[in-house]
Amino acid sequence: MLTAGELSQMRATIETTLPGTAIIQRATLTPDGQGNSEEAWASAGTVTCRWSPLSDAEVDQGDRVAALKVRVVTIPAGTDVTQRDRLSIGGTVHQITGIRAPRDWELSRRIECVEVD
């Protein structure tokens, strides 16, 4: 079994391998003045990250074929992020499609996302 100190040291080591920065964006609803609400994205925090391509695919979107860029983003363990959030990395927005379940000892958090046009 790992001690709290060993777990902390392992997390710190992994965090040294996260060269990028991601802005976590969270949707908020604001009244539009006509009885409806509009969705706006606000920064919920900034974390170090590393992203890797998972796959690129083409999907049929009605009358056109669109590229689907699927990515895996690694962020520090315990980061407050939900599947409803999105990440902005290097000016590119990524919609979160899944957060991989944490293990017994979460050393990092891995997120699957799709690049948004």
mmCIF file with all atom_site columns, C-alpha atoms in Angstrom:
data_model
loop_
_atom_site.group_PDB
_atom_site.id
_atom_site.type_symbol
_atom_site.label_atom_id
_atom_site.label_alt_id
_atom_site.label_comp_id
_atom_site.label_asym_id
_atom_site.label_entity_id
_atom_site.label_seq_id
_atom_site.pdbx_PDB_ins_code
_atom_site.Cartn_x
_atom_site.Cartn_y
_atom_site.Cartn_z
_atom_site.occupancy
_atom_site.B_iso_or_equiv
_atom_site.pdbx_formal_charge
_atom_site.auth_seq_id
_atom_site.auth_comp_id
_atom_site.auth_asym_id
_atom_site.auth_atom_id
_atom_site.pdbx_PDB_model_num
ATOM 1   C CA . MET A 1 1   ? 0.000   0.000  0.000   1.00 0.00 ? 1   MET A CA 1
ATOM 2   C CA . LEU A 1 2   ? 1.233   3.504  -0.807  1.00 0.00 ? 2   LEU A CA 1
ATOM 3   C CA . THR A 1 3   ? 1.611   6.090  1.902   1.00 0.00 ? 3   THR A CA 1
ATOM 4   C CA . ALA A 1 4   ? 0.145   9.577  1.485   1.00 0.00 ? 4   ALA A CA 1
ATOM 5   C CA . GLY A 1 5   ? 3.696   10.896 1.022   1.00 0.00 ? 5   GLY A CA 1
ATOM 6   C CA . GLU A 1 6   ? 4.495   8.392  -1.733  1.00 0.00 ? 6   GLU A CA 1
ATOM 7   C CA . LEU A 1 7   ? 1.238   9.171  -3.520  1.00 0.00 ? 7   LEU A CA 1
ATOM 8   C CA . SER A 1 8   ? 1.927   12.902 -3.302  1.00 0.00 ? 8   SER A CA 1
ATOM 9   C CA . GLN A 1 9   ? 5.445   12.405 -4.678  1.00 0.00 ? 9   GLN A CA 1
ATOM 10  C CA . MET A 1 10  ? 4.148   10.328 -7.603  1.00 0.00 ? 10  MET A CA 1
ATOM 11  C CA . ARG A 1 11  ? 1.551   13.001 -8.444  1.00 0.00 ? 11  ARG A CA 1
ATOM 12  C CA . ALA A 1 12  ? 4.219   15.711 -8.312  1.00 0.00 ? 12  ALA A CA 1
ATOM 13  C CA . THR A 1 13  ? 6.409   13.702 -10.689 1.00 0.00 ? 13  THR A CA 1
ATOM 14  C CA . ILE A 1 14  ? 3.561   13.335 -13.187 1.00 0.00 ? 14  ILE A CA 1
ATOM 15  C CA . GLU A 1 15  ? 2.758   17.045 -12.977 1.00 0.00 ? 15  GLU A CA 1
ATOM 16  C CA . THR A 1 16  ? 6.306   17.819 -14.203 1.00 0.00 ? 16  THR A CA 1
ATOM 17  C CA . THR A 1 17  ? 5.352   16.049 -17.450 1.00 0.00 ? 17  THR A CA 1
ATOM 18  C CA . LEU A 1 18  ? 2.402   18.377 -18.158 1.00 0.00 ? 18  LEU A CA 1
ATOM 19  C CA . PRO A 1 19  ? 3.916   21.066 -20.415 1.00 0.00 ? 19  PRO A CA 1
ATOM 20  C CA . GLY A 1 20  ? 0.741   22.883 -21.478 1.00 0.00 ? 20  GLY A CA 1
ATOM 21  C CA . THR A 1 21  ? -2.012  24.920 -19.913 1.00 0.00 ? 21  THR A CA 1
ATOM 22  C CA . ALA A 1 22  ? -5.752  24.323 -20.134 1.00 0.00 ? 22  ALA A CA 1
ATOM 23  C CA . ILE A 1 23  ? -8.487  26.751 -19.179 1.00 0.00 ? 23  ILE A CA 1
ATOM 24  C CA . ILE A 1 24  ? -11.504 24.923 -17.783 1.00 0.00 ? 24  ILE A CA 1
ATOM 25  C CA . GLN A 1 25  ? -14.647 26.592 -19.096 1.00 0.00 ? 25  GLN A CA 1
ATOM 26  C CA . ARG A 1 26  ? -18.007 26.096 -17.436 1.00 0.00 ? 26  ARG A CA 1
ATOM 27  C CA . ALA A 1 27  ? -21.381 27.005 -18.950 1.00 0.00 ? 27  ALA A CA 1
ATOM 28  C CA . THR A 1 28  ? -23.576 29.507 -17.183 1.00 0.00 ? 28  THR A CA 1
ATOM 29  C CA . LEU A 1 29  ? -27.110 30.485 -18.130 1.00 0.00 ? 29  LEU A CA 1
ATOM 30  C CA . THR A 1 30  ? -27.958 34.165 -18.291 1.00 0.00 ? 30  THR A CA 1
ATOM 31  C CA . PRO A 1 31  ? -31.392 35.686 -18.986 1.00 0.00 ? 31  PRO A CA 1
ATOM 32  C CA . ASP A 1 32  ? -31.723 37.089 -22.492 1.00 0.00 ? 32  ASP A CA 1
ATOM 33  C CA . GLY A 1 33  ? -34.384 39.644 -21.529 1.00 0.00 ? 33  GLY A CA 1
ATOM 34  C CA . GLN A 1 34  ? -37.116 37.819 -23.443 1.00 0.00 ? 34  GLN A CA 1
ATOM 35  C CA . GLY A 1 35  ? -37.901 35.095 -20.924 1.00 0.00 ? 35  GLY A CA 1
ATOM 36  C CA . ASN A 1 36  ? -35.279 32.668 -22.190 1.00 0.00 ? 36  ASN A CA 1
ATOM 37  C CA . SER A 1 37  ? -31.698 31.956 -21.204 1.00 0.00 ? 37  SER A CA 1
ATOM 38  C CA . GLU A 1 38  ? -28.473 32.083 -23.168 1.00 0.00 ? 38  GLU A CA 1
ATOM 39  C CA . GLU A 1 39  ? -25.490 29.874 -22.519 1.00 0.00 ? 39  GLU A CA 1
ATOM 40  C CA . ALA A 1 40  ? -22.212 31.666 -21.848 1.00 0.00 ? 40  ALA A CA 1
ATOM 41  C CA . TRP A 1 41  ? -18.849 30.102 -21.085 1.00 0.00 ? 41  TRP A CA 1
ATOM 42  C CA . ALA A 1 42  ? -16.804 31.388 -18.156 1.00 0.00 ? 42  ALA A CA 1
ATOM 43  C CA . SER A 1 43  ? -13.385 30.377 -16.907 1.00 0.00 ? 43  SER A CA 1
ATOM 44  C CA . ALA A 1 44  ? -13.615 28.011 -13.933 1.00 0.00 ? 44  ALA A CA 1
ATOM 45  C CA . GLY A 1 45  ? -9.862  27.571 -13.507 1.00 0.00 ? 45  GLY A CA 1
ATOM 46  C CA . THR A 1 46  ? -6.527  26.961 -15.172 1.00 0.00 ? 46  THR A CA 1
ATOM 47  C CA . VAL A 1 47  ? -4.486  23.752 -14.928 1.00 0.00 ? 47  VAL A CA 1
ATOM 48  C CA . THR A 1 48  ? -1.356  22.265 -16.419 1.00 0.00 ? 48  THR A CA 1
ATOM 49  C CA . CYS A 1 49  ? -2.020  19.650 -19.081 1.00 0.00 ? 49  CYS A CA 1
ATOM 50  C CA . ARG A 1 50  ? -0.733  17.412 -21.833 1.00 0.00 ? 50  ARG A CA 1
ATOM 51  C CA . TRP A 1 51  ? -2.899  16.493 -24.780 1.00 0.00 ? 51  TRP A CA 1
ATOM 52  C CA . SER A 1 52  ? -2.506  13.668 -27.237 1.00 0.00 ? 52  SER A CA 1
ATOM 53  C CA . PRO A 1 53  ? -4.456  12.756 -30.346 1.00 0.00 ? 53  PRO A CA 1
ATOM 54  C CA . LEU A 1 54  ? -6.620  9.698  -29.789 1.00 0.00 ? 54  LEU A CA 1
ATOM 55  C CA . SER A 1 55  ? -8.068  9.479  -33.274 1.00 0.00 ? 55  SER A CA 1
ATOM 56  C CA . ASP A 1 56  ? -9.218  11.533 -36.185 1.00 0.00 ? 56  ASP A CA 1
ATOM 57  C CA . ALA A 1 57  ? -12.373 10.415 -37.916 1.00 0.00 ? 57  ALA A CA 1
ATOM 58  C CA . GLU A 1 58  ? -14.923 11.682 -40.359 1.00 0.00 ? 58  GLU A CA 1
ATOM 59  C CA . VAL A 1 59  ? -18.587 11.913 -39.474 1.00 0.00 ? 59  VAL A CA 1
ATOM 60  C CA . ASP A 1 60  ? -21.561 12.551 -41.723 1.00 0.00 ? 60  ASP A CA 1
ATOM 61  C CA . GLN A 1 61  ? -23.307 15.777 -40.720 1.00 0.00 ? 61  GLN A CA 1
ATOM 62  C CA . GLY A 1 62  ? -26.254 15.923 -43.053 1.00 0.00 ? 62  GLY A CA 1
ATOM 63  C CA . ASP A 1 63  ? -25.015 17.344 -46.344 1.00 0.00 ? 63  ASP A CA 1
ATOM 64  C CA . ARG A 1 64  ? -21.311 17.353 -45.506 1.00 0.00 ? 64  ARG A CA 1
ATOM 65  C CA . VAL A 1 65  ? -18.550 15.264 -44.019 1.00 0.00 ? 65  VAL A CA 1
ATOM 66  C CA . ALA A 1 66  ? -16.853 16.793 -40.988 1.00 0.00 ? 66  ALA A CA 1
ATOM 67  C CA . ALA A 1 67  ? -13.533 15.932 -39.372 1.00 0.00 ? 67  ALA A CA 1
ATOM 68  C CA . LEU A 1 68  ? -13.802 14.750 -35.782 1.00 0.00 ? 68  LEU A CA 1
ATOM 69  C CA . LYS A 1 69  ? -10.604 15.305 -33.791 1.00 0.00 ? 69  LYS A CA 1
ATOM 70  C CA . VAL A 1 70  ? -10.677 13.193 -30.649 1.00 0.00 ? 70  VAL A CA 1
ATOM 71  C CA . ARG A 1 71  ? -8.083  13.993 -27.974 1.00 0.00 ? 71  ARG A CA 1
ATOM 72  C CA . VAL A 1 72  ? -7.013  12.698 -24.569 1.00 0.00 ? 72  VAL A CA 1
ATOM 73  C CA . VAL A 1 73  ? -6.005  15.409 -22.123 1.00 0.00 ? 73  VAL A CA 1
ATOM 74  C CA . THR A 1 74  ? -4.098  14.619 -18.942 1.00 0.00 ? 74  THR A CA 1
ATOM 75  C CA . ILE A 1 75  ? -4.494  17.037 -16.021 1.00 0.00 ? 75  ILE A CA 1
ATOM 76  C CA . PRO A 1 76  ? -3.526  16.884 -12.333 1.00 0.00 ? 76  PRO A CA 1
ATOM 77  C CA . ALA A 1 77  ? -5.312  14.395 -10.079 1.00 0.00 ? 77  ALA A CA 1
ATOM 78  C CA . GLY A 1 78  ? -8.356  15.710 -8.251  1.00 0.00 ? 78  GLY A CA 1
ATOM 79  C CA . THR A 1 79  ? -9.004  18.603 -10.645 1.00 0.00 ? 79  THR A CA 1
ATOM 80  C CA . ASP A 1 80  ? -12.603 19.864 -10.484 1.00 0.00 ? 80  ASP A CA 1
ATOM 81  C CA . VAL A 1 81  ? -13.861 19.176 -13.991 1.00 0.00 ? 81  VAL A CA 1
ATOM 82  C CA . THR A 1 82  ? -17.129 17.683 -15.231 1.00 0.00 ? 82  THR A CA 1
ATOM 83  C CA . GLN A 1 83  ? -18.364 16.226 -18.483 1.00 0.00 ? 83  GLN A CA 1
ATOM 84  C CA . ARG A 1 84  ? -20.433 19.383 -19.037 1.00 0.00 ? 84  ARG A CA 1
ATOM 85  C CA . ASP A 1 85  ? -17.264 21.530 -19.099 1.00 0.00 ? 85  ASP A CA 1
ATOM 86  C CA . ARG A 1 86  ? -14.913 22.212 -21.947 1.00 0.00 ? 86  ARG A CA 1
ATOM 87  C CA . LEU A 1 87  ? -11.202 22.972 -22.186 1.00 0.00 ? 87  LEU A CA 1
ATOM 88  C CA . SER A 1 88  ? -9.415  25.737 -24.043 1.00 0.00 ? 88  SER A CA 1
ATOM 89  C CA . ILE A 1 89  ? -5.877  24.693 -24.918 1.00 0.00 ? 89  ILE A CA 1
ATOM 90  C CA . GLY A 1 90  ? -3.691  26.956 -27.013 1.00 0.00 ? 90  GLY A CA 1
ATOM 91  C CA . GLY A 1 91  ? -6.707  28.845 -28.310 1.00 0.00 ? 91  GLY A CA 1
ATOM 92  C CA . THR A 1 92  ? -8.501  25.663 -29.408 1.00 0.00 ? 92  THR A CA 1
ATOM 93  C CA . VAL A 1 93  ? -11.682 24.629 -27.627 1.00 0.00 ? 93  VAL A CA 1
ATOM 94  C CA . HIS A 1 94  ? -12.291 20.974 -26.734 1.00 0.00 ? 94  HIS A CA 1
ATOM 95  C CA . GLN A 1 95  ? -15.704 19.696 -25.613 1.00 0.00 ? 95  GLN A CA 1
ATOM 96  C CA . ILE A 1 96  ? -15.361 17.046 -22.925 1.00 0.00 ? 96  ILE A CA 1
ATOM 97  C CA . THR A 1 97  ? -16.981 13.767 -23.931 1.00 0.00 ? 97  THR A CA 1
ATOM 98  C CA . GLY A 1 98  ? -15.793 11.610 -21.047 1.00 0.00 ? 98  GLY A CA 1
ATOM 99  C CA . ILE A 1 99  ? -13.714 11.570 -17.909 1.00 0.00 ? 99  ILE A CA 1
ATOM 100 C CA . ARG A 1 100 ? -11.931 8.311  -17.326 1.00 0.00 ? 100 ARG A CA 1
ATOM 101 C CA . ALA A 1 101 ? -12.866 6.792  -13.982 1.00 0.00 ? 101 ALA A CA 1
ATOM 102 C CA . PRO A 1 102 ? -10.294 7.371  -11.259 1.00 0.00 ? 102 PRO A CA 1
ATOM 103 C CA . ARG A 1 103 ? -8.419  4.372  -9.980  1.00 0.00 ? 103 ARG A CA 1
ATOM 104 C CA . ASP A 1 104 ? -7.716  3.478  -6.375  1.00 0.00 ? 104 ASP A CA 1
ATOM 105 C CA . TRP A 1 105 ? -4.732  5.822  -6.480  1.00 0.00 ? 105 TRP A CA 1
ATOM 106 C CA . GLU A 1 106 ? -5.477  8.638  -8.883  1.00 0.00 ? 106 GLU A CA 1
ATOM 107 C CA . LEU A 1 107 ? -2.131  9.948  -10.123 1.00 0.00 ? 107 LEU A CA 1
ATOM 108 C CA . SER A 1 108 ? -3.594  12.106 -12.889 1.00 0.00 ? 108 SER A CA 1
ATOM 109 C CA . ARG A 1 109 ? -6.998  12.705 -14.443 1.00 0.00 ? 109 ARG A CA 1
ATOM 110 C CA . ARG A 1 110 ? -7.511  11.714 -18.082 1.00 0.00 ? 110 ARG A CA 1
ATOM 111 C CA . ILE A 1 111 ? -10.210 13.340 -20.157 1.00 0.00 ? 111 ILE A CA 1
ATOM 112 C CA . GLU A 1 112 ? -11.506 12.436 -23.586 1.00 0.00 ? 112 GLU A CA 1
ATOM 113 C CA . CYS A 1 113 ? -12.677 15.364 -25.681 1.00 0.00 ? 113 CYS A CA 1
ATOM 114 C CA . VAL A 1 114 ? -13.476 16.495 -29.188 1.00 0.00 ? 114 VAL A CA 1
ATOM 115 C CA . GLU A 1 115 ? -12.102 19.629 -30.782 1.00 0.00 ? 115 GLU A CA 1
ATOM 116 C CA . VAL A 1 116 ? -14.856 22.182 -31.418 1.00 0.00 ? 116 VAL A CA 1
ATOM 117 C CA . ASP A 1 117 ? -14.870 24.327 -34.587 1.00 0.00 ? 117 ASP A CA 1
#
